[in-house]
mmCIF file of C-alpha atoms in Angstrom:
data_model
loop_
_atom_site.group_PDB
_atom_site.id
_atom_site.type_symbol
_atom_site.label_atom_id
_atom_site.label_comp_id
_atom_site.label_asym_id
_atom_site.label_seq_id
_atom_site.Cartn_x
_atom_site.Cartn_y
_atom_site.Cartn_z
ATOM 1 C CA MET A 24 63.062 16.239 19.835
ATOM 2 C CA ASP A 25 61.871 12.966 18.341
ATOM 3 C CA GLU A 26 63.511 12.230 14.991
ATOM 4 C CA ASN A 27 61.489 8.992 14.637
ATOM 5 C CA ARG A 28 58.194 10.590 13.622
ATOM 6 C CA ARG A 29 55.399 8.438 12.264
ATOM 7 C CA GLU A 30 54.187 11.184 9.925
ATOM 8 C CA PRO A 31 56.192 13.733 7.914
ATOM 9 C CA ARG A 32 55.850 17.339 9.003
ATOM 10 C CA LEU A 33 54.889 19.896 6.404
ATOM 11 C CA PRO A 34 55.599 23.638 6.622
ATOM 12 C CA VAL A 35 52.445 25.628 7.255
ATOM 13 C CA GLU A 36 51.510 28.643 9.321
ATOM 14 C CA VAL A 37 48.102 28.164 10.897
ATOM 15 C CA LYS A 38 46.617 30.195 13.729
ATOM 16 C CA ILE A 39 46.469 28.084 16.860
ATOM 17 C CA ASP A 40 44.938 28.967 20.211
ATOM 18 C CA TYR A 41 45.790 26.876 23.216
ATOM 19 C CA ARG A 42 44.619 26.699 26.758
ATOM 20 C CA THR A 43 46.566 25.553 29.755
ATOM 21 C CA VAL A 44 45.863 25.822 33.433
ATOM 22 C CA GLY A 45 45.294 29.521 33.982
ATOM 23 C CA SER A 46 46.144 30.873 30.523
ATOM 24 C CA PHE A 47 44.861 31.213 26.971
ATOM 25 C CA ILE A 48 47.461 31.873 24.245
ATOM 26 C CA THR A 49 47.362 32.534 20.491
ATOM 27 C CA ASP A 50 50.385 31.646 18.341
ATOM 28 C CA TYR A 51 51.086 30.144 14.929
ATOM 29 C CA THR A 52 52.263 26.721 13.866
ATOM 30 C CA ARG A 53 55.532 26.390 11.982
ATOM 31 C CA ASN A 54 54.732 22.948 10.628
ATOM 32 C CA ILE A 55 52.143 20.232 11.071
ATOM 33 C CA SER A 56 51.476 16.548 10.490
ATOM 34 C CA LYS A 57 48.582 14.226 11.232
ATOM 35 C CA GLY A 58 50.312 13.427 14.528
ATOM 36 C CA GLY A 59 51.481 16.788 15.838
ATOM 37 C CA THR A 60 52.711 20.319 15.290
ATOM 38 C CA PHE A 61 55.503 22.710 16.132
ATOM 39 C CA ILE A 62 54.250 25.927 17.722
ATOM 40 C CA ARG A 63 56.628 28.845 17.466
ATOM 41 C CA THR A 64 56.648 30.658 20.809
ATOM 42 C CA SER A 65 59.176 32.335 23.071
ATOM 43 C CA LEU A 66 57.325 30.937 26.095
ATOM 44 C CA PRO A 67 57.077 27.173 25.548
ATOM 45 C CA LEU A 68 55.206 25.061 28.058
ATOM 46 C CA ASP A 69 56.854 22.280 30.047
ATOM 47 C CA VAL A 70 57.524 18.884 28.484
ATOM 48 C CA GLY A 71 54.666 16.563 29.416
ATOM 49 C CA GLU A 72 52.147 19.370 29.866
ATOM 50 C CA ARG A 73 48.753 18.649 28.337
ATOM 51 C CA VAL A 74 47.139 21.420 26.290
ATOM 52 C CA ARG A 75 43.791 22.043 24.632
ATOM 53 C CA LEU A 76 44.411 23.311 21.082
ATOM 54 C CA ARG A 77 42.107 25.095 18.653
ATOM 55 C CA LEU A 78 43.275 25.196 15.034
ATOM 56 C CA THR A 79 41.898 27.693 12.544
ATOM 57 C CA VAL A 80 42.222 26.079 9.119
ATOM 58 C CA PRO A 81 42.037 28.333 6.048
ATOM 59 C CA GLY A 82 38.808 27.515 4.220
ATOM 60 C CA GLY A 83 37.603 25.324 7.075
ATOM 61 C CA GLU A 84 34.077 25.496 8.434
ATOM 62 C CA ALA A 85 35.205 26.625 11.883
ATOM 63 C CA PRO A 86 38.168 26.202 14.193
ATOM 64 C CA PHE A 87 38.402 22.692 15.558
ATOM 65 C CA ALA A 88 39.653 21.607 18.960
ATOM 66 C CA LEU A 89 41.927 18.775 19.949
ATOM 67 C CA ASP A 90 44.198 17.830 22.819
ATOM 68 C CA GLY A 91 47.954 17.630 22.756
ATOM 69 C CA VAL A 92 50.952 16.863 24.930
ATOM 70 C CA VAL A 93 54.189 18.858 24.805
ATOM 71 C CA LYS A 94 56.888 16.388 23.702
ATOM 72 C CA TRP A 95 59.896 18.724 23.465
ATOM 73 C CA VAL A 96 60.810 22.403 23.734
ATOM 74 C CA SER A 97 63.352 24.704 22.142
ATOM 75 C CA THR A 98 64.220 27.854 24.074
ATOM 76 C CA LEU A 99 65.746 31.136 22.962
ATOM 77 C CA ARG A 100 69.121 29.676 24.019
ATOM 78 C CA ASP A 101 68.658 26.970 21.345
ATOM 79 C CA LYS A 102 67.777 29.416 18.555
ATOM 80 C CA ASP A 103 70.915 28.575 16.538
ATOM 81 C CA LYS A 104 69.661 24.978 16.174
ATOM 82 C CA HIS A 105 65.882 25.478 16.164
ATOM 83 C CA PRO A 106 63.507 28.412 16.537
ATOM 84 C CA PRO A 107 62.046 28.810 20.021
ATOM 85 C CA GLY A 108 58.858 26.856 20.540
ATOM 86 C CA MET A 109 57.458 23.443 21.344
ATOM 87 C CA GLY A 110 56.669 20.203 19.622
ATOM 88 C CA VAL A 111 53.158 19.033 20.492
ATOM 89 C CA GLU A 112 51.801 15.547 19.834
ATOM 90 C CA PHE A 113 48.059 15.343 19.133
ATOM 91 C CA VAL A 114 46.244 12.891 21.407
ATOM 92 C CA ASP A 115 42.725 11.532 21.935
ATOM 93 C CA PHE A 116 41.050 12.944 18.822
ATOM 94 C CA ASP A 117 37.909 11.723 17.080
ATOM 95 C CA ASP A 118 37.203 10.944 13.412
ATOM 96 C CA ARG A 119 35.992 14.483 12.624
ATOM 97 C CA VAL A 120 39.250 16.002 13.884
ATOM 98 C CA ARG A 121 41.277 13.314 12.084
ATOM 99 C CA LEU A 122 39.509 14.247 8.830
ATOM 100 C CA GLU A 123 40.208 17.971 9.386
ATOM 101 C CA LEU A 124 43.896 17.199 10.017
ATOM 102 C CA GLU A 125 44.070 15.037 6.901
ATOM 103 C CA ARG A 126 42.411 17.813 4.882
ATOM 104 C CA LEU A 127 44.893 20.393 6.181
ATOM 105 C CA VAL A 128 47.901 18.147 5.490
ATOM 106 C CA GLY A 129 46.495 17.390 2.027
ATOM 107 C CA MET A 130 46.135 21.125 1.281
ATOM 108 C CA VAL A 131 49.753 21.744 2.271
ATOM 109 C CA LYS A 132 50.997 18.804 0.174
ATOM 110 C CA ALA A 133 48.971 20.012 -2.820
ATOM 111 C CA SER A 134 50.585 23.450 -2.546
ATOM 112 C CA GLY A 135 53.872 21.825 -3.598
ATOM 113 C CA GLU A 136 55.944 23.319 -0.783
ATOM 114 C CA PRO A 137 58.913 21.227 0.374
ATOM 115 C CA THR A 138 58.584 19.298 3.620
ATOM 116 C CA SER A 139 60.140 20.771 6.731
ATOM 117 C CA GLU A 140 62.747 19.079 8.839
ATOM 118 C CA ASP A 141 62.282 21.599 11.676
ATOM 119 C CA GLY A 142 60.125 20.762 14.661
#
């Protein structure tokens, strides 16, 4: 897990669908930033695996898609330290997606919830 994040992660549960080679999965984020997210799952993908993500933002026009790379995983064996799941870094996104991410992060900040140190 990278403790040198460029952006703070904020706690938020957002529906996220992701596609990998041969599978399509729906889970929920645990936290998010403009640079990545932690997806809570008991079946994390491999570090380095590239995924196509689709985020459903409350109040958003429609789900938006972006690509990510799995940067670290936490398995059920690690559950005392972190919940099982994977940290995904967002990569190769355009201005529209950047604006949607900024809007989502802004909504979470405006809600006044404390920032998360997990994931």
